[in-house]
Coordinates of C-alpha atoms in Angstrom, one line a residue:
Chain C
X1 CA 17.7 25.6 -4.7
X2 CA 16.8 26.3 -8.2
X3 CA 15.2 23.6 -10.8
X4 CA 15.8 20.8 -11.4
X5 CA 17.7 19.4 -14.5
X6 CA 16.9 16.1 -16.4
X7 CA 20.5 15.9 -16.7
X8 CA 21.0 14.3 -12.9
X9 CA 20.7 11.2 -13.9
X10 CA 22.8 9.6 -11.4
X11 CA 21.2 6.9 -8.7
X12 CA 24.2 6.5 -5.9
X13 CA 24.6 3.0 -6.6
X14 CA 27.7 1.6 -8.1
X15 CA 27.4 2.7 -12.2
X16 CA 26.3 -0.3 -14.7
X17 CA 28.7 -0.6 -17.5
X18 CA 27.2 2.3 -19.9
X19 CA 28.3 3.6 -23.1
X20 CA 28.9 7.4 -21.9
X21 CA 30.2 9.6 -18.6
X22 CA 28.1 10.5 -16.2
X23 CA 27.1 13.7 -15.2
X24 CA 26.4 14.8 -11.7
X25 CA 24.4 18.0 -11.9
X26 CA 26.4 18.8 -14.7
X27 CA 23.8 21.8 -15.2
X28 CA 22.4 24.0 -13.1
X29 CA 21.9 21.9 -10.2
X30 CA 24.5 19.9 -8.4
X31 CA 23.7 16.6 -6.9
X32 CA 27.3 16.6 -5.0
X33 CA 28.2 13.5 -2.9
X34 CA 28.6 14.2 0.2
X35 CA 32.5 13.0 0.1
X36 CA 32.6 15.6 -2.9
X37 CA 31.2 18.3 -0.5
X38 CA 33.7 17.6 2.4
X39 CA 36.4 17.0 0.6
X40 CA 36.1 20.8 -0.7
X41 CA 34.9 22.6 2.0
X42 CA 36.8 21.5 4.5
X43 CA 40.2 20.8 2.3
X44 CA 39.9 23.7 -0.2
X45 CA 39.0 26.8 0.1
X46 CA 40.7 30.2 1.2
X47 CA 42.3 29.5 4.6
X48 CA 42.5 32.8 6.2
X49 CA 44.1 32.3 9.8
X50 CA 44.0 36.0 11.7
X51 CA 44.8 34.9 15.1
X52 CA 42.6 37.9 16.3
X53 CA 39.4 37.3 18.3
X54 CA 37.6 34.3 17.7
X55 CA 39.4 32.3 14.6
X56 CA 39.5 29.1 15.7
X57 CA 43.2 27.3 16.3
X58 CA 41.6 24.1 18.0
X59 CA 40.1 22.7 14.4
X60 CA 43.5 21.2 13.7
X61 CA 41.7 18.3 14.9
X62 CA 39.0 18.1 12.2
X63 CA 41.1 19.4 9.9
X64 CA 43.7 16.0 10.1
X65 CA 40.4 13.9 10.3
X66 CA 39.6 15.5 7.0
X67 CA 43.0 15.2 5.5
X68 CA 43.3 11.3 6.5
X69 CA 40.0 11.2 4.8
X70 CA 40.6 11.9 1.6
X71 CA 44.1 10.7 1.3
X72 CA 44.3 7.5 -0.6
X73 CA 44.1 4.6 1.2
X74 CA 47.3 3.3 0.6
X75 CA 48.5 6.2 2.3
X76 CA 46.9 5.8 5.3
X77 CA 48.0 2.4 5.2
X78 CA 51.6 3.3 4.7
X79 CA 51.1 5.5 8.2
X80 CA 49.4 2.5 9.8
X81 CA 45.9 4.4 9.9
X82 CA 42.9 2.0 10.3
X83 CA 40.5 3.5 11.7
X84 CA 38.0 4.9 9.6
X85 CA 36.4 1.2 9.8
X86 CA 33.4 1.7 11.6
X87 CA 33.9 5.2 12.0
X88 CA 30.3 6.9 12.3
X89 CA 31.7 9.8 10.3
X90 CA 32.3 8.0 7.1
X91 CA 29.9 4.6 8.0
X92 CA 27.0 7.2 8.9
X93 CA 26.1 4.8 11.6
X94 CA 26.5 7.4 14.3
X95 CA 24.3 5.4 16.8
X96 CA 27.0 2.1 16.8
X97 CA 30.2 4.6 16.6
X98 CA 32.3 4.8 19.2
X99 CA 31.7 7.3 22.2
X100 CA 33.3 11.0 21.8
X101 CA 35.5 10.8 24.9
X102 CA 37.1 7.1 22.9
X103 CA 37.2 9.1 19.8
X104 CA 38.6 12.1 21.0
X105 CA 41.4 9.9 22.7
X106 CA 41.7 8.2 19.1
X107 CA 41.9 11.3 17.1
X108 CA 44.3 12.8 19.8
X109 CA 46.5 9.7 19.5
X110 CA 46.3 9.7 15.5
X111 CA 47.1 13.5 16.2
X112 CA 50.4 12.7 17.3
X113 CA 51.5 9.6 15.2
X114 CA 50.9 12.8 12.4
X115 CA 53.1 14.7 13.8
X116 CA 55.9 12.1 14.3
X117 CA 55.6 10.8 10.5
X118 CA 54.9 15.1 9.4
X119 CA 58.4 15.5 11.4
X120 CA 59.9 12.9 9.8
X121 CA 58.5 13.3 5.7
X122 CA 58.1 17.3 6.3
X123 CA 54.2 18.0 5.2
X124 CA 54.0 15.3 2.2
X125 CA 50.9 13.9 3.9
X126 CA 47.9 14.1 1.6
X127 CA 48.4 16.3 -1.0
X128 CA 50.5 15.3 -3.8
X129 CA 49.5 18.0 -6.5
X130 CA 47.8 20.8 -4.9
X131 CA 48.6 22.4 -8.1
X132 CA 48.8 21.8 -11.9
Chain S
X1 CA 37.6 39.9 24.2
X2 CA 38.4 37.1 26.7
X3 CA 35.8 38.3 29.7
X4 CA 33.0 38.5 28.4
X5 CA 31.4 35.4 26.4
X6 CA 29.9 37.2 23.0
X7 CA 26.4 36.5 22.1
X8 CA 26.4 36.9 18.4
X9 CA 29.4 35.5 16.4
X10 CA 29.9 36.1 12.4
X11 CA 30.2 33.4 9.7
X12 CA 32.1 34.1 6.3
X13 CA 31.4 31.8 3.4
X14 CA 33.5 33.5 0.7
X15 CA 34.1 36.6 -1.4
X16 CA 32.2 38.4 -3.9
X17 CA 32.3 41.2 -6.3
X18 CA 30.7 44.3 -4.6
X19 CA 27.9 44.2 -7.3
X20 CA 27.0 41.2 -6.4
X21 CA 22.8 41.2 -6.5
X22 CA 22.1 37.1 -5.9
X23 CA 19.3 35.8 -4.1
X24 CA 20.7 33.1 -1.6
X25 CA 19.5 30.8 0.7
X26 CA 20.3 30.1 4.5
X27 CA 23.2 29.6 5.6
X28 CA 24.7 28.1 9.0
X29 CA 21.7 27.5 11.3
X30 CA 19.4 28.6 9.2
X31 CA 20.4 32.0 9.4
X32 CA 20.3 34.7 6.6
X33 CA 23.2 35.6 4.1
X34 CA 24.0 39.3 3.8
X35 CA 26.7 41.2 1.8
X36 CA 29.3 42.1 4.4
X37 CA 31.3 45.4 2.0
X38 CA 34.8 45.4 1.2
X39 CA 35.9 47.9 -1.0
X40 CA 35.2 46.6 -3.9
X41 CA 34.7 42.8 -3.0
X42 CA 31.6 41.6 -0.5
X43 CA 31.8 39.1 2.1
X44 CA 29.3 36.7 2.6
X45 CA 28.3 36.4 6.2
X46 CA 26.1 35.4 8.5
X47 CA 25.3 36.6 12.1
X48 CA 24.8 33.8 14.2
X49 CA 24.1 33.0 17.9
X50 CA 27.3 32.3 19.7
X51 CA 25.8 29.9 22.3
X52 CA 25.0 27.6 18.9
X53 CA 28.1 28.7 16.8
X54 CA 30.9 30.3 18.7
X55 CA 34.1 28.7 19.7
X56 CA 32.9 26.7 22.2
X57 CA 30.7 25.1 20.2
X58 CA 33.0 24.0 17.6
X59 CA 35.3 22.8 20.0
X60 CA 32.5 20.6 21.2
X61 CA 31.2 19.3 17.8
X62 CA 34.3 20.1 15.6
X63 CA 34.7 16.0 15.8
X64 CA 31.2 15.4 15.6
X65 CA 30.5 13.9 12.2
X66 CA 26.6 14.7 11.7
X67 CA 27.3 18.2 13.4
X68 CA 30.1 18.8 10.8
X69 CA 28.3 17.1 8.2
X70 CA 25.1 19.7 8.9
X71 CA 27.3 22.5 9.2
X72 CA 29.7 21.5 6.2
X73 CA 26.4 21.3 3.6
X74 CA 24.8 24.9 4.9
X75 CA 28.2 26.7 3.9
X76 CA 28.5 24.6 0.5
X77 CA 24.7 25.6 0.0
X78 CA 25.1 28.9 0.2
X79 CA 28.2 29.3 -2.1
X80 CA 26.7 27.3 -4.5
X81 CA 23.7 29.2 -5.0
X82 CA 26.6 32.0 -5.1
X83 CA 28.5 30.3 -7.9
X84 CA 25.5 29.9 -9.8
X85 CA 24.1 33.6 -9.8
X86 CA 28.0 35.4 -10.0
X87 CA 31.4 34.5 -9.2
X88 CA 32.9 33.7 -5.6
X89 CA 36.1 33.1 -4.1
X90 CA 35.4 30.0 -1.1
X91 CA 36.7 30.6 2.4
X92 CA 37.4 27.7 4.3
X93 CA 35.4 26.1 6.4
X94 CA 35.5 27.0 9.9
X95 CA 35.2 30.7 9.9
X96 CA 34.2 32.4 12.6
X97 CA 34.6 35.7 13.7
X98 CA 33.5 38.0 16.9
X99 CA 31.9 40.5 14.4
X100 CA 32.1 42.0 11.4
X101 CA 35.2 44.0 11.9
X102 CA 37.3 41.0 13.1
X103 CA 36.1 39.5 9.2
X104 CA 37.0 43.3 8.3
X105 CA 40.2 43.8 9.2
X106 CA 41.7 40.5 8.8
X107 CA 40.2 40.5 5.2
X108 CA 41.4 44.2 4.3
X109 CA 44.6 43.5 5.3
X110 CA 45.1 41.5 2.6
X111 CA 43.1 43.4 0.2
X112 CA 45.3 43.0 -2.6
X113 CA 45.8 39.0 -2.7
X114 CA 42.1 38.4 -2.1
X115 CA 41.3 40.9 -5.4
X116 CA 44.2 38.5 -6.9
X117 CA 42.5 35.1 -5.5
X118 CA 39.1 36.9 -7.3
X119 CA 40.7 37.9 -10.4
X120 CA 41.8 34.3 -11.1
X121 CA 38.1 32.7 -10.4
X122 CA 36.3 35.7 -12.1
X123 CA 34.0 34.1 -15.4
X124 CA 35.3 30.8 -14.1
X125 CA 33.6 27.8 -12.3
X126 CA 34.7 24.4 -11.3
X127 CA 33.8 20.9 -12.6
X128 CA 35.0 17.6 -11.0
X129 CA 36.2 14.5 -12.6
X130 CA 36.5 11.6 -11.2
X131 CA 37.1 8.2 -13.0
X132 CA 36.4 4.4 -11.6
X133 CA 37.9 1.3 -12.9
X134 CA 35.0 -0.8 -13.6
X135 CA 34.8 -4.8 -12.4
X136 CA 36.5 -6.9 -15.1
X137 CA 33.7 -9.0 -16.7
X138 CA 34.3 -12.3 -15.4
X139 CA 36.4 -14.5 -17.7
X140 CA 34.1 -17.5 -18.4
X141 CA 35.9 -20.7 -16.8
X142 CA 37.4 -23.4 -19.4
X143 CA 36.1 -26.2 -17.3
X144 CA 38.5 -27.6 -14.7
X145 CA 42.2 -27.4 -15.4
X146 CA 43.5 -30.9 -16.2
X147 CA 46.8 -30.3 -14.1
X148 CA 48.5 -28.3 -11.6
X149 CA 50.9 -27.0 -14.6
X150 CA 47.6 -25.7 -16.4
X151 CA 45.8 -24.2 -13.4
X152 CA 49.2 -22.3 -12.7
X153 CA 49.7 -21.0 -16.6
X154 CA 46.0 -20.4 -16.7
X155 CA 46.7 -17.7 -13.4
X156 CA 49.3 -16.2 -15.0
X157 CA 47.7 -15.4 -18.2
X158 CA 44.6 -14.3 -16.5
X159 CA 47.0 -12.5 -14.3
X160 CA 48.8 -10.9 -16.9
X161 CA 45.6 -10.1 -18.6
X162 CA 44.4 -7.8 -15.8
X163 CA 47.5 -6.0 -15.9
X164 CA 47.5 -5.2 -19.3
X165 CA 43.9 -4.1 -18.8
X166 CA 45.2 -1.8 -15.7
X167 CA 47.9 -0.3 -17.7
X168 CA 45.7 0.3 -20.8
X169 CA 43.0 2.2 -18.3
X170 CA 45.1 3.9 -16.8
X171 CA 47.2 5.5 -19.8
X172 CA 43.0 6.4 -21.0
X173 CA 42.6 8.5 -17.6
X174 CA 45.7 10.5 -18.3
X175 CA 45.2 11.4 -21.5
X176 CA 41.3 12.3 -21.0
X177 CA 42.7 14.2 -18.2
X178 CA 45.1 16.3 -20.2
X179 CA 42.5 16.9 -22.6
X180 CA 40.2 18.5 -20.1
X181 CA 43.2 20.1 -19.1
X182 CA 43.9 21.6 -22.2
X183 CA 40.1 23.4 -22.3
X184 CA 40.2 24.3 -18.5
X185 CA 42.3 27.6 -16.9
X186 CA 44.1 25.4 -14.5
X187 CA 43.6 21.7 -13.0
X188 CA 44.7 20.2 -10.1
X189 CA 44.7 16.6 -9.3
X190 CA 43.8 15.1 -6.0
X191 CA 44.4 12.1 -4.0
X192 CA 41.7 9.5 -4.5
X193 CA 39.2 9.8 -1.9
X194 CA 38.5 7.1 0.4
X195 CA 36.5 4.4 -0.2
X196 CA 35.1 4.6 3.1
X197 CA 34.2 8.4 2.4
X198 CA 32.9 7.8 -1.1
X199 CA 31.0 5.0 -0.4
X200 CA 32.7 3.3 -3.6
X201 CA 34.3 0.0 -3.9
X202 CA 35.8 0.4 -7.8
X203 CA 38.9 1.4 -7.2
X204 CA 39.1 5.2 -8.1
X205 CA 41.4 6.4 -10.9
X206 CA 41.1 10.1 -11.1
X207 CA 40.2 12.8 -8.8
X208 CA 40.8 15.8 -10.5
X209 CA 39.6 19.3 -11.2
X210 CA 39.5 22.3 -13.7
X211 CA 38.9 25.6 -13.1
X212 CA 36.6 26.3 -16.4
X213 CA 35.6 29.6 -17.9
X214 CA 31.8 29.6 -18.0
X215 CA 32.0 30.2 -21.8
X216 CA 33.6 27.0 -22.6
X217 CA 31.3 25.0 -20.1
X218 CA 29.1 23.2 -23.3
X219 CA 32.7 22.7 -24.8
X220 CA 33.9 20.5 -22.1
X221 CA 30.8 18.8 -21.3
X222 CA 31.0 18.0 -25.0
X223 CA 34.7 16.6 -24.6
X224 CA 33.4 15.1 -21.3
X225 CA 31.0 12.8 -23.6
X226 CA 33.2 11.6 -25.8
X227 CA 35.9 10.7 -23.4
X228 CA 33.5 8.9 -21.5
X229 CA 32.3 6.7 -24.4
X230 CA 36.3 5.9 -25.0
X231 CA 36.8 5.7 -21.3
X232 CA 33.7 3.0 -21.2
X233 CA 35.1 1.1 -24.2
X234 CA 39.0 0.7 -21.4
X235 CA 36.7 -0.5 -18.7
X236 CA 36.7 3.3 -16.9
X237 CA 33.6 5.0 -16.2
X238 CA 33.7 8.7 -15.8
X239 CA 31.8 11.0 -13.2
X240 CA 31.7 14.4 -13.9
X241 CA 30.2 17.3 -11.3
X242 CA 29.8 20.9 -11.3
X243 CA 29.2 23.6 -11.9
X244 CA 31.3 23.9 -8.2
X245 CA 32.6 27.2 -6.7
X246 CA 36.2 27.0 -7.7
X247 CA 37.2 25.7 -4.2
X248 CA 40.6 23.8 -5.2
X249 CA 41.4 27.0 -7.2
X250 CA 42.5 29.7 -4.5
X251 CA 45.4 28.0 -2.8
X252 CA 48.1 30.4 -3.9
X253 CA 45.9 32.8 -1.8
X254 CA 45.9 31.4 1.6
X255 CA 46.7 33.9 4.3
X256 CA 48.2 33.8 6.9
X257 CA 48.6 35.7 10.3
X258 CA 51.7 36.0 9.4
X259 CA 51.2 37.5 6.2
X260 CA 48.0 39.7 7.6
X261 CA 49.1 42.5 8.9
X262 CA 47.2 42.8 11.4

């Protein structure tokens, strides 16, 4: 997009001990992981649901994928979620992933289980302080 | 609406200021960005070909990871070459609309919380944090324990030693935290991402972020250094990114089709 900064000093492996934070296009430029990018634009963001014409209902789907993706793992343990192991979304191995008719019966399953622990625990899924 | 497929469906990224004069790149598909008018806000949008955007499609690929992935990065691009030319409220990701008016009247409808939502962003950006426990340096071994007894005590003070260690980081997260805090708007913390998403093993600390007036932006990078160096010195490394539209900063403005008056 625009230029580059000599502040993006970041490599994607794991950090090295260092004396100092590290910026991620802390600048003018952002070098956003692609968790950091998901995790916003799909999670955050101004929902406007008018149910006129074509605004999509059916991306509740995606939408719970996303949530159980960024909730903590312990979380997703707690609700007995496993999955994400060898899931071409987050693995980026989209050619060993599982077909889209076994995934769709996964997410539809997972779906559900939601459901049944959202009935029980009322919404306190993924978000534990939307605001500060 | 129902009978007859539409061949062109709309795309809004997020809201402007009606001055708004950016340059931006393309968005979904490749498509161009216009200013969609509001009153006095804009609406970024893009016309796109329903047979490669419209309902169906996203119905089809919505659980498609490099589809969502592709489609997740155009709509992040083009708000943050927004953010970084003027301020801009996010919209959600999906949002599709049969035309322009459909974005038009939802979006007027609720005129007043979106100038609201805008008002709070305005002169504002948002920067990430995000701290990692680093790997404990590996406690050199003090030969073989002569016993069972000292191989058991020896655990337990290396175990209680990592504790201490956990606490100590731990309490230095939430204080850097409330110092950014302190310097930033409003801050919200979220749940640690997964280590599958993130690609990280060290376990992650912090997750959090500010909503920052772009006039204090060298301030807290300036904080952000020295808390890193302290941070470093309690076995936490710190990750800072941004400038970010201020996505996790428009939540009290959701709307609903309840609350639209449509």
């Amino acid at each position: 997009m625009s230029d580059n900064t000599p502040e993006q000093y970041r490599s994607g492996s794991p950090p090295a001990r260092r004396d100092g934070p590290t910026f991620v296009g802390t600048g003018r430029k952002g070098q956003e992981t692609l968790a950091d990018i998901l995790e916003r634009v799909l999670d955050k963001g101004i929902v406007i649901v008018g149910d006129i014409q074509v605004r999509l209902l059916d991306i509740e789907l995606l939408t719970i994928k996303i949530r159980l993706m960024v909730a903590s793992v312990e979380r997703a343990k707690e609700m007995g979620i496993n999955w994400w192991e060898g899931d071409p979304f987050v693995s980026h191995q989209v050619d060993d992933g599982p077909d889209r008719a076994e995934l769709q019966n996964r997410v539809g399953e997972l779906e559900q289980r939601l459901a049944r622990i959202e009935g029980r625990e009322t919404g306190e899924v993924s978000r534990t302080e939307r605001r500060a | 609406m129902t009978a007859t497929p539409l061949q062109q469906v709309v795309h809004a990224y997020g809201v402007v200021s009606a001055e708004f004069r950016g340059s931006l790149p393309s968005g979904l598909g490749d498509a161009p960005v216009e200013v969609f008018s509001l009153a006095d806000l804009g609406v970024l949008v893009s016309r796109l070909d329903a047979a490669s955007f419209g309902e169906a499609v996203w119905q089809m690929h919505g659980t498609d990871p490099g589809w969502v992935e592709r489609v997740a990065g155009q709509h992040h691009r083009v708000l943050q070459a927004a953010v970084e030319q003027g301020d801009v409220l996010p919209l959600r990701l999906p949002g599709i609309y049969a035309d322009t008016n459909a974005v038009g009247s939802v979006l007027a409808g609720q005129l007043d919380v979106l100038r609201g939502a805008f008002a709070r962003v305005r002169g504002r950006v948002e920067l990430g944090a995000k701290a990692f426990a680093l790997a404990e340096p590996e406690q050199p071994e003090a030969g073989r324990p002569a016993s069972g007894r000292d191989y058991l005590l020896g655990r337990a003070a290396a175990g209680a030693r990592r504790e201490h260690a956990r606490d100590r980081a731990n309490a230095a997260v939430v204080a850097a935290h409330e110092r950014m805090a302190a310097l930033a708007a409003s801050a919200v913390t979220n749940p640690p991402q997964d280590a599958a998403l993130s690609g990280r093993r060290e376990p992650m600390l912090l997750n959090a972020a500010y909503l920052v007036p772009r006039a204090s932006l060298d301030d807290v990078v300036e904080l952000v250094e020295t808390l890193g160096a302290d941070l470093a010195a309690d076995g936490v490394a710190l990750e800072v990114s941004g400038p970010w539209p201020p996505y996790n900063f428009v939540a009290e403005a959701d709307i609903t089709a309840a609350g639209a008056d449509l």
